[in-house]
mmCIF file of C-alpha atoms in Angstrom:
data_model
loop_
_atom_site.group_PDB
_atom_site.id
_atom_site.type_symbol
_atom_site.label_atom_id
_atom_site.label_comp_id
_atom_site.label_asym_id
_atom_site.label_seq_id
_atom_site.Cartn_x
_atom_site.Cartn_y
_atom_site.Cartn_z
ATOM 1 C CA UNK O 934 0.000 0.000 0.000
ATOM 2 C CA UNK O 935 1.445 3.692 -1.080
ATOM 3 C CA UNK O 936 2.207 5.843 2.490
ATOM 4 C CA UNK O 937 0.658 9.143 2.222
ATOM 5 C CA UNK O 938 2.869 12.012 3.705
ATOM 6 C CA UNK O 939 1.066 14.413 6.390
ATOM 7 C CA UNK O 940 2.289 17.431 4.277
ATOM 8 C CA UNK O 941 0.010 19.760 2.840
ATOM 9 C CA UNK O 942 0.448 22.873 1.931
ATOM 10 C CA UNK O 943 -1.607 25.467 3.521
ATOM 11 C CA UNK O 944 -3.988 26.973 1.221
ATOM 12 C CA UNK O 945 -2.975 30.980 1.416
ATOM 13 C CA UNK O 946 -5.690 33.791 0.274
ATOM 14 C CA UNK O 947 -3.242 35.871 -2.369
ATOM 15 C CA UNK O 948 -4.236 36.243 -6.004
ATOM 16 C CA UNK O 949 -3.206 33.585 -8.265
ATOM 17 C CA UNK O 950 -3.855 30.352 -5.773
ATOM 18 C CA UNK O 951 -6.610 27.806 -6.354
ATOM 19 C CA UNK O 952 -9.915 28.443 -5.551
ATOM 20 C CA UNK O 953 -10.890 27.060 -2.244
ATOM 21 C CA UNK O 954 -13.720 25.036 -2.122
ATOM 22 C CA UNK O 955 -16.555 26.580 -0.364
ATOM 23 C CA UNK O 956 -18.542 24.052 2.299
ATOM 24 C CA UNK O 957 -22.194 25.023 2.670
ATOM 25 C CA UNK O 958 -23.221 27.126 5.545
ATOM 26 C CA UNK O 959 -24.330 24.714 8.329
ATOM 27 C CA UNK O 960 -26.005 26.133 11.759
ATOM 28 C CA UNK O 961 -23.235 23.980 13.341
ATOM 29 C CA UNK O 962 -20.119 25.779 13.633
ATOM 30 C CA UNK O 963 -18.354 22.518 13.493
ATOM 31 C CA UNK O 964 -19.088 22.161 9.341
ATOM 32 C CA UNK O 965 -16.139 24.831 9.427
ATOM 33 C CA UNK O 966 -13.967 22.676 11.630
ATOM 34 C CA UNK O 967 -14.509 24.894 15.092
ATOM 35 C CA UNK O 968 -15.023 22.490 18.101
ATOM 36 C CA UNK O 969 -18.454 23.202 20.073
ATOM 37 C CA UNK O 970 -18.406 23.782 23.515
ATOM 38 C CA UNK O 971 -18.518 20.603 25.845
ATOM 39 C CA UNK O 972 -21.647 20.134 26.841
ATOM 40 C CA UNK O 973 -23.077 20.649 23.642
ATOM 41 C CA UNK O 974 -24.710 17.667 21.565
ATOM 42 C CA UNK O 975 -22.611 15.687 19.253
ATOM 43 C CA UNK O 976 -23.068 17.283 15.789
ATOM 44 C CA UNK O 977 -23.486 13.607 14.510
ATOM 45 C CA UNK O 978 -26.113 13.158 17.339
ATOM 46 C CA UNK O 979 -27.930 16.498 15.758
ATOM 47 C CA UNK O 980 -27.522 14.809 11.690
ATOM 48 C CA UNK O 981 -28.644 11.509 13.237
ATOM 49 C CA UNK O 982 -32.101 13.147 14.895
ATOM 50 C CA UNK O 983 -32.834 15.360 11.815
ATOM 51 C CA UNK O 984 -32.160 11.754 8.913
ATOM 52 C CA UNK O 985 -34.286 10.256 11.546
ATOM 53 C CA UNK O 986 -37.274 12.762 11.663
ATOM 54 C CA UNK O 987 -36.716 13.019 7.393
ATOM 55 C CA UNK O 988 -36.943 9.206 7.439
ATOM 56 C CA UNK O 989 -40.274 9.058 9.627
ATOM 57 C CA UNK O 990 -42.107 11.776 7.367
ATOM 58 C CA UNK O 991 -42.665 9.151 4.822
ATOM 59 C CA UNK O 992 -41.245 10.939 2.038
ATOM 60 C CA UNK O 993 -39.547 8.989 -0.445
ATOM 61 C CA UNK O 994 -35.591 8.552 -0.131
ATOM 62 C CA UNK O 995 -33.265 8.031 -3.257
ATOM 63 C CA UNK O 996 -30.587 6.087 -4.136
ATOM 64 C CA UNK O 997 -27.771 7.291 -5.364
ATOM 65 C CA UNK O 998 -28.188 5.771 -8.894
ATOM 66 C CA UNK O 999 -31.608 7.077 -8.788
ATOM 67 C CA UNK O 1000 -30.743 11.071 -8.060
ATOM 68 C CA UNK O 1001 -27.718 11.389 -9.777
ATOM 69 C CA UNK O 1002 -27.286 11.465 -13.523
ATOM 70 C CA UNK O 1003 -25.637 9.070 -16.060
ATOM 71 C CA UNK O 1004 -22.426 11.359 -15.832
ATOM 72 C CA UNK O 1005 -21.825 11.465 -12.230
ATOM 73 C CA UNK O 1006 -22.676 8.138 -11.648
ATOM 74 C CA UNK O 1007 -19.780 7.099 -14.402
ATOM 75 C CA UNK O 1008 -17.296 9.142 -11.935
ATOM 76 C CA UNK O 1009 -18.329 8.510 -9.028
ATOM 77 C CA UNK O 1010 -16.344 6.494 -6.013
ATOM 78 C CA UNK O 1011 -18.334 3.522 -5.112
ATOM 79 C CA UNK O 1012 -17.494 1.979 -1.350
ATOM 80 C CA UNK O 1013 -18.741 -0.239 1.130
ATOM 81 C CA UNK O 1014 -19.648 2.752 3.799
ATOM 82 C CA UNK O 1015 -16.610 1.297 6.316
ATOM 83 C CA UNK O 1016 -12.970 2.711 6.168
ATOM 84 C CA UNK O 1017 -10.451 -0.582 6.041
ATOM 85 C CA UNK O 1018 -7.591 0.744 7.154
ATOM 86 C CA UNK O 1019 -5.744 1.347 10.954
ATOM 87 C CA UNK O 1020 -3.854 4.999 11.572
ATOM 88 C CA UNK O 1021 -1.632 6.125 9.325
ATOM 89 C CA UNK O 1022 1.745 4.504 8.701
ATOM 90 C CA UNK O 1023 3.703 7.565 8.772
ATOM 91 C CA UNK O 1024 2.320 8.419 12.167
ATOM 92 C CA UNK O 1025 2.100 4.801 13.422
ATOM 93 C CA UNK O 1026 6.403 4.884 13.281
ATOM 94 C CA UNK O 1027 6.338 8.333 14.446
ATOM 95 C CA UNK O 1028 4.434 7.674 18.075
ATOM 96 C CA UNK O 1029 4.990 4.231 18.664
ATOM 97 C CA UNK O 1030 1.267 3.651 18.320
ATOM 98 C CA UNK O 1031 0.511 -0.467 17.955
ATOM 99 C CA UNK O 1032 -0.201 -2.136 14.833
ATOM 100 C CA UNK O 1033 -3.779 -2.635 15.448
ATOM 101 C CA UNK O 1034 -7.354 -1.276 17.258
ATOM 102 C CA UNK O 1035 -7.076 -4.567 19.496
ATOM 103 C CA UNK O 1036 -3.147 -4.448 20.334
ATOM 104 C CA UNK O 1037 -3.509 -0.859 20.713
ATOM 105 C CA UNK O 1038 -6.385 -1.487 23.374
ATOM 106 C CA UNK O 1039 -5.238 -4.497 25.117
ATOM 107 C CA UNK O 1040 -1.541 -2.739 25.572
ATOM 108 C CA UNK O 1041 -2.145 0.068 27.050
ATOM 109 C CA UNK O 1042 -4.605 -0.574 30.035
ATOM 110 C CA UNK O 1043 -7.370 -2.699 28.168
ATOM 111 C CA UNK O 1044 -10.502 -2.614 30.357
ATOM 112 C CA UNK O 1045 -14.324 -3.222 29.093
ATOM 113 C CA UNK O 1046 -15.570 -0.309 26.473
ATOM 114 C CA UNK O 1047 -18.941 0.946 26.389
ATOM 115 C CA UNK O 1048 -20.783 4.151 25.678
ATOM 116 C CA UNK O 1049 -20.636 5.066 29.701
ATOM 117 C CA UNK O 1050 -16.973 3.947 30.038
ATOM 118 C CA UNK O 1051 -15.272 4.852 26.399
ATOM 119 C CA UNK O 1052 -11.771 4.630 27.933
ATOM 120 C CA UNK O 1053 -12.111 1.413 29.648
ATOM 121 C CA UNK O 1054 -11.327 2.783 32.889
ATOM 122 C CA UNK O 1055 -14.314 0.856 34.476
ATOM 123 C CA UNK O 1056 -15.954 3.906 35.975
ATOM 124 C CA UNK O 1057 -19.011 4.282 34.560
ATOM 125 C CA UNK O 1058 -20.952 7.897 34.111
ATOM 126 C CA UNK O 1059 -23.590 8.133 36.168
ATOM 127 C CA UNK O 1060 -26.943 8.477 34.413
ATOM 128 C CA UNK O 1061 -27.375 12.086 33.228
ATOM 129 C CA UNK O 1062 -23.686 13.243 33.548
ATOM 130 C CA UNK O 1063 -22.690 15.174 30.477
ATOM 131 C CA UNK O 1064 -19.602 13.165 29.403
ATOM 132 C CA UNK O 1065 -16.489 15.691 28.116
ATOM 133 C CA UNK O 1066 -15.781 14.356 24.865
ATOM 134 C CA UNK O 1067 -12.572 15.505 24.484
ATOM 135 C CA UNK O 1068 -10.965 15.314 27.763
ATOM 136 C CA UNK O 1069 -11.670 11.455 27.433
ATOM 137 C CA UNK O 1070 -10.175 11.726 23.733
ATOM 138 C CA UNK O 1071 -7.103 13.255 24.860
ATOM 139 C CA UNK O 1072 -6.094 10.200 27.474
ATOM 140 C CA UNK O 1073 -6.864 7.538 24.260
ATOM 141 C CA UNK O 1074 -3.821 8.225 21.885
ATOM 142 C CA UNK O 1075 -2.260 5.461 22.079
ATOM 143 C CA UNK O 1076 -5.510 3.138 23.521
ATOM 144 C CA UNK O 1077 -8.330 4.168 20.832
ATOM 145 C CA UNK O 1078 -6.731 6.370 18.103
ATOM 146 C CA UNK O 1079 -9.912 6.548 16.518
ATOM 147 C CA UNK O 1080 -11.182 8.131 19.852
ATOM 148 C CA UNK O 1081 -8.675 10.206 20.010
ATOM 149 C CA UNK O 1082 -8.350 11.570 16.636
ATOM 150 C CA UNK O 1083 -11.573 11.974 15.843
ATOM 151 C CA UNK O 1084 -11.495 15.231 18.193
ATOM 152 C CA UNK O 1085 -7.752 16.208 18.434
ATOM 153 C CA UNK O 1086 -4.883 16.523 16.114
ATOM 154 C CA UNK O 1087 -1.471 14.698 16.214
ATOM 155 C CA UNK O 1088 0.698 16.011 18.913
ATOM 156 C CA UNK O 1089 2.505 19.484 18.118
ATOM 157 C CA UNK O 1090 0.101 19.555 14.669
ATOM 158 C CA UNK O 1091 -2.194 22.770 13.948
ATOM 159 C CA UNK O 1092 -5.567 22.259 13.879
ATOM 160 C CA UNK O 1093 -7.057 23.951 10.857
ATOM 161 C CA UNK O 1094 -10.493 25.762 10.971
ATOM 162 C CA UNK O 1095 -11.194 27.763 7.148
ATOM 163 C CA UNK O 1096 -12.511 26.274 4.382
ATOM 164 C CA UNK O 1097 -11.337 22.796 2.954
ATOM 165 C CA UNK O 1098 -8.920 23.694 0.029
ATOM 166 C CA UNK O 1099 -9.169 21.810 -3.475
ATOM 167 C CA UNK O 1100 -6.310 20.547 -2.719
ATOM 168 C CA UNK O 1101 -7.939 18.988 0.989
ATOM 169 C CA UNK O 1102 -10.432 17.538 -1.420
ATOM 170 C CA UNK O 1103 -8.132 15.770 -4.086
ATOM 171 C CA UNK O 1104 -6.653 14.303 -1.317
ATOM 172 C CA UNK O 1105 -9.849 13.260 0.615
ATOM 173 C CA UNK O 1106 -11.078 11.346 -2.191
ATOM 174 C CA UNK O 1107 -7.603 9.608 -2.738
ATOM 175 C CA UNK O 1108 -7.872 8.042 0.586
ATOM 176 C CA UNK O 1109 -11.202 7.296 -0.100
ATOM 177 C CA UNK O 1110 -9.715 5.314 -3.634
ATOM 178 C CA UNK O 1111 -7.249 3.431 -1.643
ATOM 179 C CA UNK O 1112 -8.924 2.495 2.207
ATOM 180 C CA UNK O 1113 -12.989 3.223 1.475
ATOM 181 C CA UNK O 1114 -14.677 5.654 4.359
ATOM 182 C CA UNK O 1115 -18.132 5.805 5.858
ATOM 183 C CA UNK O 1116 -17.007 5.301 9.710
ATOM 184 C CA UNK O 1117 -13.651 5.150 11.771
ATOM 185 C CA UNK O 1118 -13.345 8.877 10.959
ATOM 186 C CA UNK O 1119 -10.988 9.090 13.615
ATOM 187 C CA UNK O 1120 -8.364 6.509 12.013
ATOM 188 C CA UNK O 1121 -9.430 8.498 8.579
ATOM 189 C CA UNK O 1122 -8.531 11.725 9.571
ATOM 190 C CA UNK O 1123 -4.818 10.505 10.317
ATOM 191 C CA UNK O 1124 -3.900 10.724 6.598
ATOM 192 C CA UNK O 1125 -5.243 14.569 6.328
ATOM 193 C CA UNK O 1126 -3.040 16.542 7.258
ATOM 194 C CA UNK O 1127 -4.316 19.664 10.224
ATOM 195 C CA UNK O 1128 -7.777 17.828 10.278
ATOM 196 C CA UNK O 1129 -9.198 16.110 12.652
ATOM 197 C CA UNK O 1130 -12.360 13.070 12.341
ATOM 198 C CA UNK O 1131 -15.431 15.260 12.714
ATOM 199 C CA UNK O 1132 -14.114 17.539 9.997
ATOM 200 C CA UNK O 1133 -13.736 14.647 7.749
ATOM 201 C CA UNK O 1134 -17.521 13.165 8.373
ATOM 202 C CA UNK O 1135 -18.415 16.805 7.961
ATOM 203 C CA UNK O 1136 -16.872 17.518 4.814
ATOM 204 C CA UNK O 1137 -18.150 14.095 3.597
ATOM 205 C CA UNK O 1138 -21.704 14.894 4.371
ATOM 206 C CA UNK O 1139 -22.139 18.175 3.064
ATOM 207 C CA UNK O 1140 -19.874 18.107 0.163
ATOM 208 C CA UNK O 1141 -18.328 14.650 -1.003
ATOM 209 C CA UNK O 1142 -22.123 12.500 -0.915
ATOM 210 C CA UNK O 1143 -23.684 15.980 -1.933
ATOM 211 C CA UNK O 1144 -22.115 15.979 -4.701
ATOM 212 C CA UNK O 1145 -22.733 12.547 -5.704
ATOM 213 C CA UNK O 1146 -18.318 12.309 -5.402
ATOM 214 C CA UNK O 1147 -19.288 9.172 -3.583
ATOM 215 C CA UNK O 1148 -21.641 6.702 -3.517
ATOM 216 C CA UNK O 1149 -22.520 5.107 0.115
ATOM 217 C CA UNK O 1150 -24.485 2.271 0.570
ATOM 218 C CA UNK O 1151 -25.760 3.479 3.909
ATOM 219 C CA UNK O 1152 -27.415 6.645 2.834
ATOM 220 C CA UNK O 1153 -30.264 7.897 0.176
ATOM 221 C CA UNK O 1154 -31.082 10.896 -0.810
ATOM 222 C CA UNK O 1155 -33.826 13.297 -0.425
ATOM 223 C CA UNK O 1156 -35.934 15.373 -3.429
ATOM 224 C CA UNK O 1157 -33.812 17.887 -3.312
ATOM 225 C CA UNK O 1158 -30.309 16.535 -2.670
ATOM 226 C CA UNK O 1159 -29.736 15.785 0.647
ATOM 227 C CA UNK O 1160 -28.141 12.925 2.009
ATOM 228 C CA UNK O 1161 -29.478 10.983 4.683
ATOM 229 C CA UNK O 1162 -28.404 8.092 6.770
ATOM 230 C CA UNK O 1163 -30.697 5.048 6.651
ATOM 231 C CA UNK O 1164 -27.906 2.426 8.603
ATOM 232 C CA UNK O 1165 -25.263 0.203 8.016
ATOM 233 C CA UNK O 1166 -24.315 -1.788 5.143
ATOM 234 C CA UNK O 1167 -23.076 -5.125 5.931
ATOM 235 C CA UNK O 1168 -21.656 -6.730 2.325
#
């Protein structure tokens, strides 16, 4: 499998660049990469609610094949809706991080996971406790990468916040060629340089399915374009 390098350039706003690629204005400030405060709701949680009220309306849903045209399904990535791959060689040598999800786990405290316990500790939250999502991120870098990198960047890395580049997006869908996507955004975020895994489900939402760029198993479409989640595909 080709390594991808964690450089990118940094997309700079002087005459003569490439046009950025504009994401869609999105009430949630995280569509632009800025973190929400901690006791917020998930943004996912948020998509989730609103696929589910779409889905209960009894409007009819889309396929892919059925809302796009001949053209862009011809170009379009097809995958599976699962990303196959673990973190990112380059960073895997880097950190000392463990060849796999259940080395990684097992090595470095193992313990029981579950939605009330995500590092294993086996202290549950009590019923009603807010949990802070990235506080428990931060202590999973070498446990749960996904966990950890689905909120944070790699150590000493800049987190970026503007508008994904052109650029960002060539390489987005190059990872998407070579490993698939459609969970793990964690783990998928570790070959984008300066972005971090909500970004990355973000950006695939509201641009890449959008856009009919890819075409995902687990989600149809509305009318008028949008995607929504209907579940895991299992092939």
């Amino acid at each position: 499998k080709v390594q991808i390098s964690t450089k990118i350039r940094k997309p700079q706003n002087k005459a003569g660049t490439k046009k950025k690629l504009i994401v869609p204005v999105r009430k949630s400030l995280r569509i632009k990469g800025e973190e929400p405060k901690e006791d917020s709701v998930d943004d996912l949680d948020i998509a989730d609610a609103l696929d589910e009220k779409i889905r209960n309306t009894g409007d009819r849903l889309l396929t892919a094949e059925e809302y796009f045209d001949e053209e862009t399904q011809k170009n379009a990535i097809r995958v599976d809706g699962h990303f196959s791959s673990w973190v990112n060689p380059i960073i895997i040598q880097k950190h000392g991080i463990e060849a796999s999800a259940s080395e990684a786990w097992e090595n470095n405290g193992g313990g029981k996971f579950s939605y009330a316990d995500t590092t294993g500790s086996g202290k549950r939250r009590k019923k009603g406790m807010v949990s802070n999502a990235k506080a428990d991120a931060l202590k999973m870098f070498k446990k749960n990468p996904n966990q950890y990198f689905y909120r944070l960047n790699e150590p000493g890395e800049e987190q970026w916040l503007h508008d994904w580049s052109e650029e960002e997006k060539v390489l987005f869908l190059d990872i998407v060629r070579q490993h698939g996507c459609g969970d793990k955004w964690g783990l998928f975020a570790t070959y984008i340089p300066h972005r971090v895994g909500y970004q990355c489900s973000n950006f695939y939402r509201q641009v890449v399915l959008k856009n009919g760029l890819v075409f995902d198993p687990n989600y149809m479409y509305t009318l008028v374009g949008t995607p929504v989640y209907k579940g895991f595909h299992h092939p």
